[in-house]
Coordinates of C-alpha atoms and ligand atoms in Angstrom, one line a residue:
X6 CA 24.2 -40.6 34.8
X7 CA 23.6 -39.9 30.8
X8 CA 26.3 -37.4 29.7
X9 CA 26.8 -34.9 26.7
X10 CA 28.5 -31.7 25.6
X11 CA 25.1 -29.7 25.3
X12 CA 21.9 -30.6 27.0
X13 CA 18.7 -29.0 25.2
X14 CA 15.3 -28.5 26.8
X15 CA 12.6 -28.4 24.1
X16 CA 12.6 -29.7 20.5
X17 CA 10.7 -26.9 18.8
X18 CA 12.1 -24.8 16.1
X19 CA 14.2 -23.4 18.7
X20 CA 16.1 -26.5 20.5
X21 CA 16.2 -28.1 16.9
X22 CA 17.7 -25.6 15.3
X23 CA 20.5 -25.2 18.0
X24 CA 20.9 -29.0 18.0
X25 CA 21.2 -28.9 13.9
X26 CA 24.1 -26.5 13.9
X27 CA 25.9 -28.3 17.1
X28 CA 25.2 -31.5 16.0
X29 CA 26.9 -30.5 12.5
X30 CA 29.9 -29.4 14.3
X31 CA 30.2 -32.7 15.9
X32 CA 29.1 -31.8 19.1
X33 CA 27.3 -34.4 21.8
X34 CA 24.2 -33.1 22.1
X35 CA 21.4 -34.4 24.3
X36 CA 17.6 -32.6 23.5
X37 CA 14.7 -33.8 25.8
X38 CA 11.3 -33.2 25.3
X39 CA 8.3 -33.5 27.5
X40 CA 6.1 -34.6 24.1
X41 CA 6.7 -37.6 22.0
X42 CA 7.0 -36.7 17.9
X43 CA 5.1 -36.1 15.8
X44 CA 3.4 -33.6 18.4
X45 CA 1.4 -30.6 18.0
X46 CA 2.2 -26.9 19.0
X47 CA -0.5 -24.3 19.2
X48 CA 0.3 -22.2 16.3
X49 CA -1.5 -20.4 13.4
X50 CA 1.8 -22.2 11.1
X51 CA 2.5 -19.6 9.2
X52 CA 6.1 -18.8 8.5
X53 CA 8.3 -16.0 6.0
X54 CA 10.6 -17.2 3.8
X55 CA 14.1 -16.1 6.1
X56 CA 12.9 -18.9 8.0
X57 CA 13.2 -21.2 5.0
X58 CA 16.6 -19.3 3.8
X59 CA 17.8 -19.8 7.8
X60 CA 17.2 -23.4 7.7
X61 CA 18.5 -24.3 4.1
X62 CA 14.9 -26.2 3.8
X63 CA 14.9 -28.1 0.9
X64 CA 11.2 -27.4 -0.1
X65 CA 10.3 -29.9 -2.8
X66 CA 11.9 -32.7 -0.2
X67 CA 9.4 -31.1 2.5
X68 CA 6.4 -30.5 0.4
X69 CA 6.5 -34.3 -0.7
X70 CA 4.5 -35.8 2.2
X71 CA 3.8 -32.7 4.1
X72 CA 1.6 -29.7 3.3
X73 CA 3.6 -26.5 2.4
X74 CA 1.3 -23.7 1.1
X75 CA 2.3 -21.0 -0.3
X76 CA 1.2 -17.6 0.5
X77 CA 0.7 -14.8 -2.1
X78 CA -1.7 -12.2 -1.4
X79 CA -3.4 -11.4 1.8
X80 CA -7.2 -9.8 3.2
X81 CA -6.6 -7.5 5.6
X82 CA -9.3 -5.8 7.7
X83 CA -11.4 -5.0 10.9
X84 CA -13.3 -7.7 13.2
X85 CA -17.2 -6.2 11.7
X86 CA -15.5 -3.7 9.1
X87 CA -14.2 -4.0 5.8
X88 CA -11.4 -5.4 4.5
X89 CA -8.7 -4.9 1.8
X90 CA -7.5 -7.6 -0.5
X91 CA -3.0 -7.1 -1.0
X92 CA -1.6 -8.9 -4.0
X93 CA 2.3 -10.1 -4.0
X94 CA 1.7 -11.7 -7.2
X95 CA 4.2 -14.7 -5.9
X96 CA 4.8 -16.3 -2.8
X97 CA 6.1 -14.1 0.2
X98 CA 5.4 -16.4 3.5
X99 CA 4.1 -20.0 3.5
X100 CA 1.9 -22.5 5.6
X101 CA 3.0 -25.4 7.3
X102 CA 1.5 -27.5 9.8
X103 CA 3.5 -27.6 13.5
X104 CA 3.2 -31.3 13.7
X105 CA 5.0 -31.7 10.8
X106 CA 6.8 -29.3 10.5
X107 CA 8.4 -29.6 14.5
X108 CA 8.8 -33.2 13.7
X109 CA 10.8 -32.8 10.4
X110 CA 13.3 -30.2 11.8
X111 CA 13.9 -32.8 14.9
X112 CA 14.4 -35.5 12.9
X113 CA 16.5 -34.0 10.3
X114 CA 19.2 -32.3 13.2
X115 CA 20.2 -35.9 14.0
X116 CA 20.5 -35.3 17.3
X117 CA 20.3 -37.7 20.3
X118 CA 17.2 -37.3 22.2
X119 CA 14.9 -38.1 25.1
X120 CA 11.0 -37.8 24.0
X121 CA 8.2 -38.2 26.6
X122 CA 9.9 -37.0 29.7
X123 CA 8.9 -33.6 30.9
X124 CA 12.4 -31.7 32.8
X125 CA 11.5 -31.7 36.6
X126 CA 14.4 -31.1 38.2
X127 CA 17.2 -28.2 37.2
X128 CA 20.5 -28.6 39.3
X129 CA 23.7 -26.9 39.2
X130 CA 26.7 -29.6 40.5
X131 CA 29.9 -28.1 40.3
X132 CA 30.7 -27.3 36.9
X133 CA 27.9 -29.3 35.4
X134 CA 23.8 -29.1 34.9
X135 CA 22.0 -32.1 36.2
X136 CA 18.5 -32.6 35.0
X137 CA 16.2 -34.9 36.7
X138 CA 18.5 -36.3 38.7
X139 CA 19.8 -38.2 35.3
X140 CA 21.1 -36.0 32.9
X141 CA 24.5 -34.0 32.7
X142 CA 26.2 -31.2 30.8
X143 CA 28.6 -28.6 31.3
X144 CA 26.0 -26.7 29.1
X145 CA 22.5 -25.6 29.0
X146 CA 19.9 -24.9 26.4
X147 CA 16.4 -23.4 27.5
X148 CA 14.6 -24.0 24.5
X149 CA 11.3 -25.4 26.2
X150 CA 9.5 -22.3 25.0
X151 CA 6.9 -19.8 27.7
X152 CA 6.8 -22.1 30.4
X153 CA 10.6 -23.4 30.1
X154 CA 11.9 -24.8 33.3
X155 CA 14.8 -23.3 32.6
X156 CA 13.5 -19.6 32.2
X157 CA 11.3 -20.4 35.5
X158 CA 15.4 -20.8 37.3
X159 CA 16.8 -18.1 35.8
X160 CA 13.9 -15.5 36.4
X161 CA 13.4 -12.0 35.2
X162 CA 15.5 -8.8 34.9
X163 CA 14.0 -5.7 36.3
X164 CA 10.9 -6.3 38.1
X165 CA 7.3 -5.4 37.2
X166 CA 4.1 -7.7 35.2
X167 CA 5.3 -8.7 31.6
X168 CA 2.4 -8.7 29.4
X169 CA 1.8 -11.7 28.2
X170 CA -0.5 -12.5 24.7
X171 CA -3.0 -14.9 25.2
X172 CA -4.0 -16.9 21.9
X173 CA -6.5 -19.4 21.1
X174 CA -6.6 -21.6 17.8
X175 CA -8.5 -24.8 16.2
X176 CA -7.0 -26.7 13.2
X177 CA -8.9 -28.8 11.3
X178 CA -9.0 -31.1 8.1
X179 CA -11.4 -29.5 5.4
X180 CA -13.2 -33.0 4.1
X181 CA -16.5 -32.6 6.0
X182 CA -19.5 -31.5 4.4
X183 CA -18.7 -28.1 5.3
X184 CA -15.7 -27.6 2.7
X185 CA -17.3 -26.2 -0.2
X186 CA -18.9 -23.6 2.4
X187 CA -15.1 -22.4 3.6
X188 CA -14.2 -19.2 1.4
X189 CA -11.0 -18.5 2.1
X190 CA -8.4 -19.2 0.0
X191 CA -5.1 -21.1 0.7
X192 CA -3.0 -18.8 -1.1
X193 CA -4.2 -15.6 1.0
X194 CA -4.9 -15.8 4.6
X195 CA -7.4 -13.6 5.8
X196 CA -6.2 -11.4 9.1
X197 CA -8.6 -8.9 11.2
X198 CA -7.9 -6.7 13.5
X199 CA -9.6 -6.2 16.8
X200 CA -11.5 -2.9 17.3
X201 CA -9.8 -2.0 20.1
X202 CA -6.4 -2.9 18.1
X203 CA -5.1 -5.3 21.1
X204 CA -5.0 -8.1 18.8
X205 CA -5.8 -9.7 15.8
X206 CA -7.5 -12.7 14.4
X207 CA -7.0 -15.2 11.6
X208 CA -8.4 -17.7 9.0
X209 CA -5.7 -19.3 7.1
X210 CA -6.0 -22.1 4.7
X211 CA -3.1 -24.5 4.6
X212 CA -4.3 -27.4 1.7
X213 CA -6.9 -29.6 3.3
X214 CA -6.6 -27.8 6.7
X215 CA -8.0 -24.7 8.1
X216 CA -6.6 -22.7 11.2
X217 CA -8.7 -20.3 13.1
X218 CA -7.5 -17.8 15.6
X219 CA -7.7 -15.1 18.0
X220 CA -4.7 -13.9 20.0
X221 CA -4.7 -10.7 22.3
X222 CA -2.0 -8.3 24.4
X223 CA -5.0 -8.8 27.0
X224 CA -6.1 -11.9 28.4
X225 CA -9.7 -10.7 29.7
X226 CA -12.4 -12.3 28.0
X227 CA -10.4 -13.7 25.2
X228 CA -12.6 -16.8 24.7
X229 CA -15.9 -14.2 24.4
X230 CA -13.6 -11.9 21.7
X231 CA -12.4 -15.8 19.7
X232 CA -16.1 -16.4 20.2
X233 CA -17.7 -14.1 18.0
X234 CA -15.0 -13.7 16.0
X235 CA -15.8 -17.2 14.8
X236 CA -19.8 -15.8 15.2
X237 CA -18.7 -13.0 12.6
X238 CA -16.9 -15.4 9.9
X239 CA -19.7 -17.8 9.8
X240 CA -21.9 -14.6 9.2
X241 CA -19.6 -13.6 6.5
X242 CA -20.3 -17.3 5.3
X243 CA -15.8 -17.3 5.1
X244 CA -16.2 -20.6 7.4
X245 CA -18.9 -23.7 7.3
X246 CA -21.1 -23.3 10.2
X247 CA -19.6 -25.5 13.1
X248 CA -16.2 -25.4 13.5
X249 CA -15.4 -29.1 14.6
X250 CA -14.1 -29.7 18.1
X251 CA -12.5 -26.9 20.8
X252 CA -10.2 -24.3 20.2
X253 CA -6.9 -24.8 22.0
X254 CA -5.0 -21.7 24.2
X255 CA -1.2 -20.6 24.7
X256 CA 0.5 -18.1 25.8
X257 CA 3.6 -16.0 24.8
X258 CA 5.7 -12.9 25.5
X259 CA 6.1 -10.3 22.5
X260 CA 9.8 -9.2 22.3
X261 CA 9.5 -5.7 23.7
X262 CA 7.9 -7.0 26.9
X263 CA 10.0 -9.3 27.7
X264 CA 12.2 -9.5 30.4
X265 CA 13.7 -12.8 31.0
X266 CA 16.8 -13.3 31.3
X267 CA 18.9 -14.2 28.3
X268 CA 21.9 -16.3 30.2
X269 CA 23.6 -17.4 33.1
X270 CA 26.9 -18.9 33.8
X271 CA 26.4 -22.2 31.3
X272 CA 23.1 -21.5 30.2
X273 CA 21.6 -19.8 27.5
X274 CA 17.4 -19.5 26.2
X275 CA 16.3 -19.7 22.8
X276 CA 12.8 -18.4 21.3
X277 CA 10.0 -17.8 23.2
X278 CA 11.7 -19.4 26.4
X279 CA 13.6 -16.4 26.4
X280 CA 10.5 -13.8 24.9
X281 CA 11.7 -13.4 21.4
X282 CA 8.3 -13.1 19.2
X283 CA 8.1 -10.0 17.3
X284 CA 6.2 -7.6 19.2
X285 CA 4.0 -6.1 16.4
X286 CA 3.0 -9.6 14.6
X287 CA 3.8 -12.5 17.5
X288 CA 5.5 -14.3 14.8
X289 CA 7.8 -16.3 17.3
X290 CA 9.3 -19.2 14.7
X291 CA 11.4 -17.2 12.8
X292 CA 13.4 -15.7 15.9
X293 CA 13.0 -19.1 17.5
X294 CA 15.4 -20.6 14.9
X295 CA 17.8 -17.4 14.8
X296 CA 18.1 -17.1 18.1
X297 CA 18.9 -21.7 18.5
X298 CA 21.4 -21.0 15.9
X299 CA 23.0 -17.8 17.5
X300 CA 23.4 -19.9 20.5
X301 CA 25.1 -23.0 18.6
X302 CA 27.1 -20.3 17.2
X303 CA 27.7 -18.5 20.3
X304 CA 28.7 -22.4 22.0
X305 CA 31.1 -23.2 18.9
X306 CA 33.2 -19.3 18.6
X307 CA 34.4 -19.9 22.4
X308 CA 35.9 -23.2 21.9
X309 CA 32.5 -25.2 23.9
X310 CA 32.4 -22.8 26.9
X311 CA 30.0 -20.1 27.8
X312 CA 30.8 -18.1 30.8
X313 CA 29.4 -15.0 31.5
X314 CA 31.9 -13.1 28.7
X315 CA 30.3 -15.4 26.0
X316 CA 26.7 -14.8 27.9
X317 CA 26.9 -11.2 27.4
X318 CA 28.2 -11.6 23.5
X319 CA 25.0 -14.1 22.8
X320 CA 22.8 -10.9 24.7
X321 CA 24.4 -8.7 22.4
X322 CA 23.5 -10.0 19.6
X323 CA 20.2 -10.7 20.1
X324 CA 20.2 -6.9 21.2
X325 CA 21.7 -6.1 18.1
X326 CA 19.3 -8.8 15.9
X327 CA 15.6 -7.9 17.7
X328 CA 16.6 -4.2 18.7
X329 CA 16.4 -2.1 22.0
X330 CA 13.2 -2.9 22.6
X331 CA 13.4 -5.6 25.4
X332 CA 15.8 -2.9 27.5
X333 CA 13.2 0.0 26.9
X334 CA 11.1 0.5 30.6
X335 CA 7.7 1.5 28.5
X336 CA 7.6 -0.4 25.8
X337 CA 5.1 0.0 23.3
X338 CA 2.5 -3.4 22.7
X339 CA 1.7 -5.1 19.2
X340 CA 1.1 -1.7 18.0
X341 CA 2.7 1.3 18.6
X342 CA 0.9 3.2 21.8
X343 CA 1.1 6.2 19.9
X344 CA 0.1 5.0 16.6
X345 CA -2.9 3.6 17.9
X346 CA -3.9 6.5 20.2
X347 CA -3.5 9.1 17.7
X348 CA -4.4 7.1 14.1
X349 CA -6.0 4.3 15.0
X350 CA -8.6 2.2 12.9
X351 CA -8.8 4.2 10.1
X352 CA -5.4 3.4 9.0
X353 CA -5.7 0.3 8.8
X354 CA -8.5 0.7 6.1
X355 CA -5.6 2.6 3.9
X356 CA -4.7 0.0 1.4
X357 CA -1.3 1.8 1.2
X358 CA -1.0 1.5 5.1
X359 CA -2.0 -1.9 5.4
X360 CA 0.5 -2.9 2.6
X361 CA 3.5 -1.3 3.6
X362 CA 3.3 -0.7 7.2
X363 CA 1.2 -4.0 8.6
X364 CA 2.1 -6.3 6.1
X365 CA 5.4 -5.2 4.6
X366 CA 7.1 -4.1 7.8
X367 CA 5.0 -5.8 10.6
X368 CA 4.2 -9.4 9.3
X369 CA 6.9 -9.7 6.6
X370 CA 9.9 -7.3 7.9
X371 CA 11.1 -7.5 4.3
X372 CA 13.3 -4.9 5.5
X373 CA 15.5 -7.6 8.0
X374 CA 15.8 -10.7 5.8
X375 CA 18.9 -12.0 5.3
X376 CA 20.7 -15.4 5.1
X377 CA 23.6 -17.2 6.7
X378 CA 26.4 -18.8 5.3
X379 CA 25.6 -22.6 5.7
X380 CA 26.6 -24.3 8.5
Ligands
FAD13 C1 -2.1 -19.3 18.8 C2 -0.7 -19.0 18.4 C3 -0.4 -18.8 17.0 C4 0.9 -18.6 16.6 N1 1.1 -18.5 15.3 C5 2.4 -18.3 14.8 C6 2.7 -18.2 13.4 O1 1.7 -18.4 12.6 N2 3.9 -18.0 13.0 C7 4.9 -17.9 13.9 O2 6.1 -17.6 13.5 N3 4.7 -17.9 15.3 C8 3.5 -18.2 15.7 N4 3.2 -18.3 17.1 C9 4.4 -18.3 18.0 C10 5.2 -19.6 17.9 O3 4.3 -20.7 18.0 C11 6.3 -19.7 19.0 O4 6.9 -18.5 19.1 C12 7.3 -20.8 18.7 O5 6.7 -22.1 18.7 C13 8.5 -20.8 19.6 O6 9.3 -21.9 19.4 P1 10.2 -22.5 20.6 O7 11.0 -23.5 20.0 O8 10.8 -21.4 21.3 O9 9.1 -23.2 21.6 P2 8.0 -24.3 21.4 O10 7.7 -24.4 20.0 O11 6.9 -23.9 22.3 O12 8.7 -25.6 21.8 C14 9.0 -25.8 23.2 C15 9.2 -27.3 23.4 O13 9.6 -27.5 24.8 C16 9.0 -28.6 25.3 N5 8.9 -28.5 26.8 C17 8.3 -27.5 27.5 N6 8.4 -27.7 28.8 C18 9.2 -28.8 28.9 C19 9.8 -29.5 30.0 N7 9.5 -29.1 31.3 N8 10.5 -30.6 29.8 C20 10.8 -31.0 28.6 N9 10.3 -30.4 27.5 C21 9.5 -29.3 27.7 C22 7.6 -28.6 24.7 O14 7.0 -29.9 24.7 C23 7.9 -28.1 23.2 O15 8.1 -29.2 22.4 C24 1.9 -18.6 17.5 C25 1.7 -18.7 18.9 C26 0.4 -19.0 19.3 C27 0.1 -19.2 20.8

């Protein structure tokens, strides 16, 4: 049997974050990870700068041999209607790539790890976790994102169909023939809005590389919908005319829908194993890496024991961190029901709207940013 303080499913921003802070605090730590690293996450890659702030990210160390883009202005707009142009004037979010990026934060958190060997088997032996027969803890990270193991043994609270958003994406090097025909500029990704307002889209520029993406509160049809989406930028001549190779899918639960369970006696999930992406943009990173550290916090405050007094503090906080929403029984979607019902599209063609509302609020929540004392 391999022992540690800590075992951690998943090495994503959410399993390395928690191992980072543990693993500073000189705790044994374990992290195992189906994938072997460098791997790649489905993921437009864009991130705001808390997330830099919440993991003390040295950027000039990063950017060396990675690409880092930053992210002043953006284009904002309808799928087939026009579209407004929102200058920052200096960098407000930045573009990394998952593969690099996941790989970095794992490899910087120095923590012991297990790559290549997907979690079968979740037991609870006395007062231990076993894992795949092998593996043992008194404590438990789910940090294996949507389809965790560990979420899947905890289950929901309340009953009832959680939405889920269903998003597809291709990422590819710009060096073909094709690059002088891509219009879109690194510094301002270009984001569109469904006509129906269940989702948006995306073409985002990150140095040589180019993501494209659709995602959706409603599953039906969503390759059709990505499909002329990429139809639509080609006609807007934004994008060469093939895009190489075959866009990838994923799946998530926005924040407000969410109802898995946050903890258990010796357990605790982390990012979107637990549902945590904000509910009006799907940015999932950011509370990924809060929510790992909150745990790591949670772990070290009550001396390396979580029972279910230290389960309900961790729920707490993320209650008091994320908001209400996850508790509410009719929660609203990636837009307000009512905002879409009774304003709908033609907000989003108000400059001032789009600014302040989708970007400022929705995308950036410039209104929650704050740091952390380092660890
Ligand atoms: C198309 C798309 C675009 C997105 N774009 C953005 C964006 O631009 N910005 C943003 O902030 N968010 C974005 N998100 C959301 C974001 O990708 C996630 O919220 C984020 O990756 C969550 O991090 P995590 O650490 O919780 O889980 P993950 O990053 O999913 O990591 C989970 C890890 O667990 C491992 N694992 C899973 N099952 C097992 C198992 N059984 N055994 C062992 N290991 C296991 C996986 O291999 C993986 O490495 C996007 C999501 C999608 C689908």
């Amino acid at each position: 049997m391999v022992t540690a303080e800590v075992l951690i499913i998943g090495g994503g921003p959410g399993g390395s974050s928690c191992a980072w802070r543990l693993c500073r605090a000189g705790v044994d730590v374990l992290l195992i990870d189906k994938a072997e690293f460098p791997r790649d996450k489905v993921c437009a890659g864009w991130i705001t700068p808390a997330v830099v702030d919440e993991l003390q990210l040295d950027t000039a160390d990063y950017s060396r041999d990675r690409t880092f883009q930053p992210i002043t202005s953006f284009r904002v707009g309808l799928i087939d209607g026009p579209a407004t142009d929102l200058d920052y004037g200096r960098p407000v979010s930045y573009g990394i790539r998952r593969c690099e990026f996941d790989h970095y934060l794992l490899a910087r958190s120095g923590v012991r790890t297990v790559l290549g060997e997907p979690v079968r088997s979740i037991r609870r032996e006395a007062e231990h976790w076993v894992l795949n027969d092998r593996y043992q803890a008194p404590l438990l990270i789910g940090a294996g994102g949507h389809f965790c193991p560990v979420a899947q043994t905890l289950g929901d609270d309340g009953g009832g169909q959680q939405p889920v958003v269903a998003a597809q994406e291709i990422e590819f090097r710009l060096d073909g023939p094709g690059e002088s025909g891509c219009q879109v500029r690194g510094d301002r990704p270009e984001l569109y809005f469904c006509r129906d307002l269940l989702g948006y889209a995306w073409c985002f520029r990150k140095g040589d590389y180019l993501n494209v993406g659709l995602g959706r509160e409603d599953r039906h049809c969503l390759a059709e919908h990505v499909r002329d989406f990429a139809d639509w930028l080609r006609r807007q001549q934004r994008v060469r005319d093939e895009l190489p190779g075959k866009f990838r899918g994923h799946a998530y639960l926005l924040y407000d829908h969410s109802r898995r369970r946050l903890s258990d006696d010796g357990v605790l999930l982390v990012g979107d194993s637990a549902g945590l992406a904000y509910t009006q943009s799907g940015e999932g990173i950011r509370p990924a890496i809060e929510s790992g550290l909150m745990a790591a916090e949670t772990i070290l405050q009550s001396g390396r024991k979580l029972g279910v007094a230290e389960g309900k503090r961790y729920e707490d906080e993320i209650l008091r961190r994320f908001g209400r929403g996850r508790m509410e029984p009719h929660s609203s979607g990636w837009l307000p029901t009512g905002l879409r019902r009774l304003l709908g599209r033609s907000l989003l063609q108000n400059a001032w709207f789009a600014r302040h509302v989708v970007m400022d609020r929705w995308f950036l929540h410039r209104d929650t940013r704050k740091q952390r004392p380092p660890p």
